[in-house]
PDB file of C-alpha atoms in Angstrom:
ATOM      1  CA  MET A1152    -180.374-204.896 -23.176  1.00 96.00           C
ATOM      2  CA  TYR A1153    -182.698-206.094 -25.927  1.00 96.00           C
ATOM      3  CA  ILE A1154    -183.452-209.752 -25.137  1.00 97.00           C
ATOM      4  CA  PRO A1155    -186.010-211.662 -27.223  1.00 96.00           C
ATOM      5  CA  ALA A1156    -187.677-214.421 -25.176  1.00 96.00           C
ATOM      6  CA  THR A1157    -185.865-217.148 -27.103  1.00 95.00           C
ATOM      7  CA  ASN A1158    -182.472-215.639 -26.223  1.00 96.00           C
ATOM      8  CA  ALA A1159    -183.026-215.026 -22.514  1.00 97.00           C
ATOM      9  CA  MET A1160    -180.761-216.668 -19.973  1.00 96.00           C
ATOM     10  CA  ASN A1161    -182.781-217.377 -16.842  1.00 94.00           C
ATOM     11  CA  ASP A1162    -180.616-219.826 -14.943  1.00 95.00           C
ATOM     12  CA  ARG A1163    -178.941-217.700 -12.280  1.00 96.00           C
ATOM     13  CA  ASP A1164    -176.200-220.230 -11.580  1.00 96.00           C
ATOM     14  CA  GLU A1165    -175.391-220.381 -15.304  1.00 96.00           C
ATOM     15  CA  ILE A1166    -175.260-216.586 -15.459  1.00 97.00           C
ATOM     16  CA  VAL A1167    -172.927-216.323 -12.455  1.00 98.00           C
ATOM     17  CA  ASP A1168    -170.731-219.043 -13.952  1.00 97.00           C
ATOM     18  CA  PHE A1169    -170.453-217.035 -17.176  1.00 97.00           C
ATOM     19  CA  MET A1170    -169.545-213.888 -15.228  1.00 98.00           C
ATOM     20  CA  GLN A1171    -166.871-215.734 -13.297  1.00 98.00           C
ATOM     21  CA  ARG A1172    -165.466-217.320 -16.429  1.00 97.00           C
ATOM     22  CA  PHE A1173    -165.351-214.069 -18.430  1.00 97.00           C
ATOM     23  CA  SER A1174    -164.625-211.769 -15.537  1.00 97.00           C
ATOM     24  CA  PHE A1175    -162.610-209.070 -17.307  1.00 98.00           C
ATOM     25  CA  ALA A1176    -165.525-206.700 -17.824  1.00 98.00           C
ATOM     26  CA  THR A1177    -166.433-203.071 -18.555  1.00 98.00           C
ATOM     27  CA  ILE A1178    -167.901-200.773 -15.928  1.00 98.00           C
ATOM     28  CA  ILE A1179    -169.909-197.872 -17.307  1.00 98.00           C
ATOM     29  CA  SER A1180    -171.362-194.814 -15.581  1.00 97.00           C
ATOM     30  CA  THR A1181    -172.339-191.290 -16.579  1.00 95.00           C
ATOM     31  CA  LYS A1182    -171.296-187.816 -15.534  1.00 91.00           C
ATOM     32  CA  ASP A1183    -173.088-184.776 -16.905  1.00 90.00           C
ATOM     33  CA  SER A1184    -174.867-187.071 -19.383  1.00 91.00           C
ATOM     34  CA  VAL A1185    -171.527-188.331 -20.803  1.00 94.00           C
ATOM     35  CA  PRO A1186    -170.795-192.068 -20.431  1.00 95.00           C
ATOM     36  CA  THR A1187    -167.416-193.205 -19.073  1.00 96.00           C
ATOM     37  CA  ALA A1188    -166.129-196.766 -19.270  1.00 98.00           C
ATOM     38  CA  THR A1189    -163.227-198.587 -17.578  1.00 98.00           C
ATOM     39  CA  HIS A1190    -162.077-202.143 -18.277  1.00 98.00           C
ATOM     40  CA  LEU A1191    -161.394-204.078 -15.066  1.00 98.00           C
ATOM     41  CA  PRO A1192    -160.933-207.597 -13.690  1.00 98.00           C
ATOM     42  CA  PHE A1193    -163.776-208.564 -11.359  1.00 98.00           C
ATOM     43  CA  VAL A1194    -164.219-211.118  -8.635  1.00 98.00           C
ATOM     44  CA  VAL A1195    -167.806-212.353  -8.703  1.00 98.00           C
ATOM     45  CA  GLU A1196    -169.260-213.508  -5.386  1.00 98.00           C
ATOM     46  CA  VAL A1197    -172.661-214.658  -4.214  1.00 97.00           C
ATOM     47  CA  ARG A1198    -173.430-213.574  -0.658  1.00 95.00           C
ATOM     48  CA  ASN A1199    -176.730-214.617   0.885  1.00 94.00           C
ATOM     49  CA  ASP A1200    -178.300-214.823  -2.590  1.00 93.00           C
ATOM     50  CA  THR A1201    -176.929-211.399  -3.576  1.00 97.00           C
ATOM     51  CA  ILE A1202    -174.349-211.040  -6.337  1.00 98.00           C
ATOM     52  CA  VAL A1203    -171.432-208.793  -5.389  1.00 98.00           C
ATOM     53  CA  LEU A1204    -168.679-207.678  -7.783  1.00 98.00           C
ATOM     54  CA  LEU A1205    -165.240-206.752  -6.418  1.00 98.00           C
ATOM     55  CA  SER A1206    -162.563-204.798  -8.246  1.00 98.00           C
ATOM     56  CA  HIS A1207    -160.331-201.730  -8.063  1.00 98.00           C
ATOM     57  CA  PHE A1208    -159.410-198.652 -10.074  1.00 98.00           C
ATOM     58  CA  ALA A1209    -156.074-197.016 -10.452  1.00 97.00           C
ATOM     59  CA  ARG A1210    -156.399-193.980  -8.191  1.00 97.00           C
ATOM     60  CA  ALA A1211    -155.220-191.793 -11.066  1.00 97.00           C
ATOM     61  CA  ASN A1212    -158.345-192.853 -13.002  1.00 97.00           C
ATOM     62  CA  SER A1213    -160.942-190.254 -11.985  1.00 96.00           C
ATOM     63  CA  HIS A1214    -163.805-192.589 -12.919  1.00 97.00           C
ATOM     64  CA  TRP A1215    -164.084-193.787  -9.300  1.00 97.00           C
ATOM     65  CA  LYS A1216    -164.758-190.291  -8.009  1.00 95.00           C
ATOM     66  CA  TYR A1217    -168.351-190.114  -9.238  1.00 92.00           C
ATOM     67  CA  LEU A1218    -169.628-193.688  -8.991  1.00 94.00           C
ATOM     68  CA  GLU A1219    -171.306-193.617  -5.609  1.00 88.00           C
ATOM     69  CA  GLY A1220    -174.953-192.577  -5.571  1.00 87.00           C
ATOM     70  CA  GLN A1221    -175.801-193.727  -9.099  1.00 92.00           C
ATOM     71  CA  THR A1222    -176.695-196.967 -10.808  1.00 96.00           C
ATOM     72  CA  VAL A1223    -173.799-198.245 -12.868  1.00 97.00           C
ATOM     73  CA  LEU A1224    -173.554-200.970 -15.504  1.00 98.00           C
ATOM     74  CA  VAL A1225    -170.973-203.735 -15.807  1.00 98.00           C
ATOM     75  CA  ILE A1226    -170.889-205.649 -19.093  1.00 98.00           C
ATOM     76  CA  PHE A1227    -169.537-209.184 -19.218  1.00 98.00           C
ATOM     77  CA  SER A1228    -169.085-210.240 -22.824  1.00 95.00           C
ATOM     78  CA  GLU A1229    -166.367-212.176 -24.572  1.00 90.00           C
ATOM     79  CA  PRO A1230    -167.249-215.157 -26.794  1.00 94.00           C
ATOM     80  CA  HIS A1231    -168.778-214.240 -30.120  1.00 96.00           C
ATOM     81  CA  ALA A1232    -168.793-215.618 -33.637  1.00 97.00           C
ATOM     82  CA  TYR A1233    -169.832-214.498 -37.110  1.00 97.00           C
ATOM     83  CA  ILE A1234    -172.424-216.847 -38.566  1.00 96.00           C
ATOM     84  CA  SER A1235    -172.303-217.195 -42.345  1.00 95.00           C
ATOM     85  CA  THR A1236    -175.365-218.011 -44.427  1.00 94.00           C
ATOM     86  CA  GLU A1237    -173.445-220.970 -45.916  1.00 93.00           C
ATOM     87  CA  HIS A1238    -174.709-223.006 -42.962  1.00 94.00           C
ATOM     88  CA  TYR A1239    -178.397-222.361 -43.707  1.00 94.00           C
ATOM     89  CA  ASP A1240    -180.807-224.600 -45.606  1.00 92.00           C
ATOM     90  CA  LYS A1241    -182.057-221.813 -47.862  1.00 90.00           C
ATOM     91  CA  PRO A1242    -179.871-219.260 -49.717  1.00 86.00           C
ATOM     92  CA  GLN A1243    -182.261-216.390 -49.114  1.00 91.00           C
ATOM     93  CA  ASN A1244    -180.898-215.473 -45.677  1.00 93.00           C
ATOM     94  CA  VAL A1245    -178.600-212.900 -44.112  1.00 95.00           C
ATOM     95  CA  PRO A1246    -175.545-213.498 -41.930  1.00 95.00           C
ATOM     96  CA  THR A1247    -175.624-212.761 -38.216  1.00 96.00           C
ATOM     97  CA  TRP A1248    -173.546-212.925 -35.043  1.00 97.00           C
ATOM     98  CA  ASN A1249    -173.805-215.360 -32.133  1.00 97.00           C
ATOM     99  CA  TYR A1250    -172.738-214.253 -28.681  1.00 98.00           C
ATOM    100  CA  VAL A1251    -173.331-214.446 -24.948  1.00 97.00           C
ATOM    101  CA  ALA A1252    -173.502-211.335 -22.768  1.00 98.00           C
ATOM    102  CA  VAL A1253    -174.491-210.323 -19.241  1.00 98.00           C
ATOM    103  CA  HIS A1254    -175.378-206.833 -18.088  1.00 98.00           C
ATOM    104  CA  ALA A1255    -175.138-206.329 -14.321  1.00 98.00           C
ATOM    105  CA  TYR A1256    -176.599-203.129 -12.908  1.00 98.00           C
ATOM    106  CA  GLY A1257    -175.896-202.085  -9.384  1.00 97.00           C
ATOM    107  CA  THR A1258    -174.641-199.621  -6.789  1.00 97.00           C
ATOM    108  CA  VAL A1259    -171.035-199.038  -5.825  1.00 97.00           C
ATOM    109  CA  GLN A1260    -169.513-198.706  -2.410  1.00 96.00           C
ATOM    110  CA  LEU A1261    -165.922-197.520  -2.337  1.00 97.00           C
ATOM    111  CA  VAL A1262    -163.703-199.425   0.079  1.00 96.00           C
ATOM    112  CA  GLU A1263    -161.629-197.344   2.478  1.00 92.00           C
ATOM    113  CA  GLY A1264    -158.719-198.384   4.617  1.00 94.00           C
ATOM    114  CA  TYR A1265    -155.675-200.562   4.163  1.00 95.00           C
ATOM    115  CA  GLU A1266    -156.995-203.897   5.430  1.00 95.00           C
ATOM    116  CA  PRO A1267    -160.308-203.897   3.445  1.00 96.00           C
ATOM    117  CA  THR A1268    -158.412-202.879   0.308  1.00 97.00           C
ATOM    118  CA  VAL A1269    -155.842-205.649   0.793  1.00 96.00           C
ATOM    119  CA  ALA A1270    -158.680-208.131   1.355  1.00 97.00           C
ATOM    120  CA  ILE A1271    -160.067-207.333  -2.114  1.00 97.00           C
ATOM    121  CA  LEU A1272    -156.621-207.513  -3.663  1.00 96.00           C
ATOM    122  CA  GLU A1273    -156.010-210.915  -2.085  1.00 96.00           C
ATOM    123  CA  LYS A1274    -159.376-212.202  -3.341  1.00 97.00           C
ATOM    124  CA  THR A1275    -158.336-210.987  -6.805  1.00 97.00           C
ATOM    125  CA  ILE A1276    -155.003-212.791  -6.524  1.00 97.00           C
ATOM    126  CA  GLU A1277    -156.744-215.985  -5.403  1.00 97.00           C
ATOM    127  CA  ASN A1278    -159.126-215.740  -8.334  1.00 97.00           C
ATOM    128  CA  TYR A1279    -156.584-215.057 -11.081  1.00 97.00           C
ATOM    129  CA  GLU A1280    -153.274-216.486  -9.914  1.00 97.00           C
ATOM    130  CA  ALA A1281    -153.397-218.213  -6.549  1.00 96.00           C
ATOM    131  CA  ALA A1282    -149.713-219.182  -6.806  1.00 96.00           C
ATOM    132  CA  TYR A1283    -148.756-215.489  -6.758  1.00 96.00           C
ATOM    133  CA  GLY A1284    -150.193-215.330  -3.244  1.00 94.00           C
ATOM    134  CA  MET A1285    -146.986-216.724  -1.783  1.00 94.00           C
ATOM    135  CA  GLN A1286    -144.958-214.000  -3.476  1.00 96.00           C
ATOM    136  CA  TRP A1287    -147.426-211.315  -2.327  1.00 95.00           C
ATOM    137  CA  ASN A1288    -147.362-212.611   1.270  1.00 94.00           C
ATOM    138  CA  GLY A1289    -143.589-212.275   1.273  1.00 95.00           C
ATOM    139  CA  PHE A1290    -143.640-208.555   0.439  1.00 95.00           C
ATOM    140  CA  PRO A1291    -142.907-206.083   3.294  1.00 95.00           C
ATOM    141  CA  GLU A1292    -145.959-204.247   4.675  1.00 93.00           C
ATOM    142  CA  GLU A1293    -144.361-200.975   3.588  1.00 94.00           C
ATOM    143  CA  TYR A1294    -144.471-202.096  -0.036  1.00 95.00           C
ATOM    144  CA  LYS A1295    -148.026-203.334   0.212  1.00 95.00           C
ATOM    145  CA  THR A1296    -149.092-200.062   1.810  1.00 95.00           C
ATOM    146  CA  ARG A1297    -147.495-198.101  -1.025  1.00 94.00           C
ATOM    147  CA  MET A1298    -149.240-200.259  -3.635  1.00 94.00           C
ATOM    148  CA  THR A1299    -152.658-199.915  -2.025  1.00 95.00           C
ATOM    149  CA  LYS A1300    -152.342-196.152  -1.935  1.00 95.00           C
ATOM    150  CA  GLY A1301    -152.267-196.200  -5.716  1.00 96.00           C
ATOM    151  CA  ILE A1302    -155.645-197.874  -6.111  1.00 97.00           C
ATOM    152  CA  VAL A1303    -159.291-197.469  -5.059  1.00 97.00           C
ATOM    153  CA  ALA A1304    -161.050-200.741  -4.322  1.00 98.00           C
ATOM    154  CA  PHE A1305    -164.821-201.096  -4.454  1.00 97.00           C
ATOM    155  CA  GLU A1306    -167.777-203.476  -4.134  1.00 97.00           C
ATOM    156  CA  LEU A1307    -170.728-203.384  -6.473  1.00 97.00           C
ATOM    157  CA  THR A1308    -174.006-204.888  -5.256  1.00 97.00           C
ATOM    158  CA  VAL A1309    -175.976-206.154  -8.235  1.00 98.00           C
ATOM    159  CA  THR A1310    -179.593-204.949  -8.275  1.00 97.00           C
ATOM    160  CA  ASP A1311    -180.577-206.029 -11.778  1.00 97.00           C
ATOM    161  CA  LEU A1312    -179.170-208.785 -13.965  1.00 97.00           C
ATOM    162  CA  GLN A1313    -179.873-209.140 -17.687  1.00 98.00           C
ATOM    163  CA  ALA A1314    -178.405-212.064 -19.610  1.00 98.00           C
ATOM    164  CA  LYS A1315    -178.619-213.054 -23.240  1.00 98.00           C
ATOM    165  CA  GLN A1316    -177.375-215.994 -25.263  1.00 97.00           C
ATOM    166  CA  LYS A1317    -177.931-215.563 -29.004  1.00 97.00           C
ATOM    167  CA  LEU A1318    -176.977-219.022 -30.245  1.00 97.00           C
ATOM    168  CA  SER A1319    -179.027-219.660 -33.392  1.00 96.00           C
ATOM    169  CA  GLN A1320    -182.055-220.774 -31.381  1.00 95.00           C
ATOM    170  CA  ASN A1321    -184.256-219.801 -34.357  1.00 93.00           C
ATOM    171  CA  ARG A1322    -182.497-222.140 -36.791  1.00 94.00           C
ATOM    172  CA  THR A1323    -183.309-225.748 -37.717  1.00 94.00           C
ATOM    173  CA  ASP A1324    -181.497-228.656 -36.079  1.00 93.00           C
ATOM    174  CA  SER A1325    -179.543-229.328 -39.277  1.00 94.00           C
ATOM    175  CA  GLU A1326    -178.471-225.700 -39.552  1.00 94.00           C
ATOM    176  CA  LYS A1327    -177.355-225.596 -35.928  1.00 94.00           C
ATOM    177  CA  LYS A1328    -175.418-228.825 -36.403  1.00 95.00           C
ATOM    178  CA  ARG A1329    -173.502-227.339 -39.347  1.00 95.00           C
ATOM    179  CA  ILE A1330    -172.797-224.141 -37.438  1.00 96.00           C
ATOM    180  CA  ILE A1331    -171.498-226.042 -34.404  1.00 95.00           C
ATOM    181  CA  GLU A1332    -169.274-228.264 -36.537  1.00 96.00           C
ATOM    182  CA  SER A1333    -167.845-225.295 -38.426  1.00 96.00           C
ATOM    183  CA  LEU A1334    -167.145-223.243 -35.292  1.00 96.00           C
ATOM    184  CA  ALA A1335    -165.640-226.226 -33.507  1.00 97.00           C
ATOM    185  CA  ARG A1336    -163.123-226.669 -36.376  1.00 96.00           C
ATOM    186  CA  SER A1337    -162.092-223.028 -36.286  1.00 96.00           C
ATOM    187  CA  GLU A1338    -158.686-221.879 -35.039  1.00 96.00           C
ATOM    188  CA  ASP A1339    -160.425-218.974 -33.326  1.00 95.00           C
ATOM    189  CA  SER A1340    -160.968-219.690 -29.611  1.00 95.00           C
ATOM    190  CA  ASN A1341    -164.016-217.392 -29.544  1.00 94.00           C
ATOM    191  CA  GLU A1342    -165.677-219.495 -32.209  1.00 96.00           C
ATOM    192  CA  ASN A1343    -164.762-222.706 -30.377  1.00 97.00           C
ATOM    193  CA  CYS A1344    -166.353-221.318 -27.235  1.00 96.00           C
ATOM    194  CA  ILE A1345    -169.580-220.419 -29.032  1.00 96.00           C
ATOM    195  CA  ALA A1346    -169.657-223.968 -30.483  1.00 96.00           C
ATOM    196  CA  ASP A1347    -169.396-225.303 -26.922  1.00 96.00           C
ATOM    197  CA  TYR A1348    -172.235-223.085 -25.711  1.00 95.00           C
ATOM    198  CA  MET A1349    -174.397-224.142 -28.634  1.00 94.00           C
ATOM    199  CA  GLN A1350    -173.587-227.782 -28.042  1.00 93.00           C
ATOM    200  CA  ASN A1351    -174.455-227.463 -24.348  1.00 89.00           C
ATOM    201  CA  MET A1352    -177.744-225.847 -25.208  1.00 84.00           C
ATOM    202  CA  ALA A1353    -178.553-228.600 -27.706  1.00 77.00           C
ATOM    203  CA  GLY A1354    -177.933-231.178 -24.985  1.00 70.00           C
ATOM    204  CA  LYS A1355    -180.424-229.656 -22.547  1.00 64.00           C
TER     205      LYS A1355
END
């Protein structure tokens, strides 16, 4: 990912927090020089200083069949906002886009067996809807077994992490203030989120 020095995110805890917050991501790999992408919910864990991503494919999705043995990319990216030139001090400017994104590269290990697969499913449940755990725990093992046969769970060990926050760092304080105020007033939650990230950066 192209990351100018002023836009680089270097705080690992902040990066992991972003990945956990915007954890519905896109996993991308190639086969015969053709890229394939699948959109999946991820559980983001830190184990002994290593970032590990957990998720699962529908077994009918052939993407999982050729992941092992290659470096794959997972893109975490959600909040973004169009930035109009109306916020700038000088009229001779062009509009742009503010956003935050993380690219996680790594290697995949497919998870085999009922119990390891269920373990990943239960971590996913805990992450996204812990209350559903009681319902899941009440299901017969036969039903759970049937459900797990329809998926392929996996772990991805992150080997390279690239993170970017393009948040008008090159603009004047007055320009950034106007941008933040405008985005904060918006009815678009993406724009509100970018305002929050800009405000947090301004407070550091």
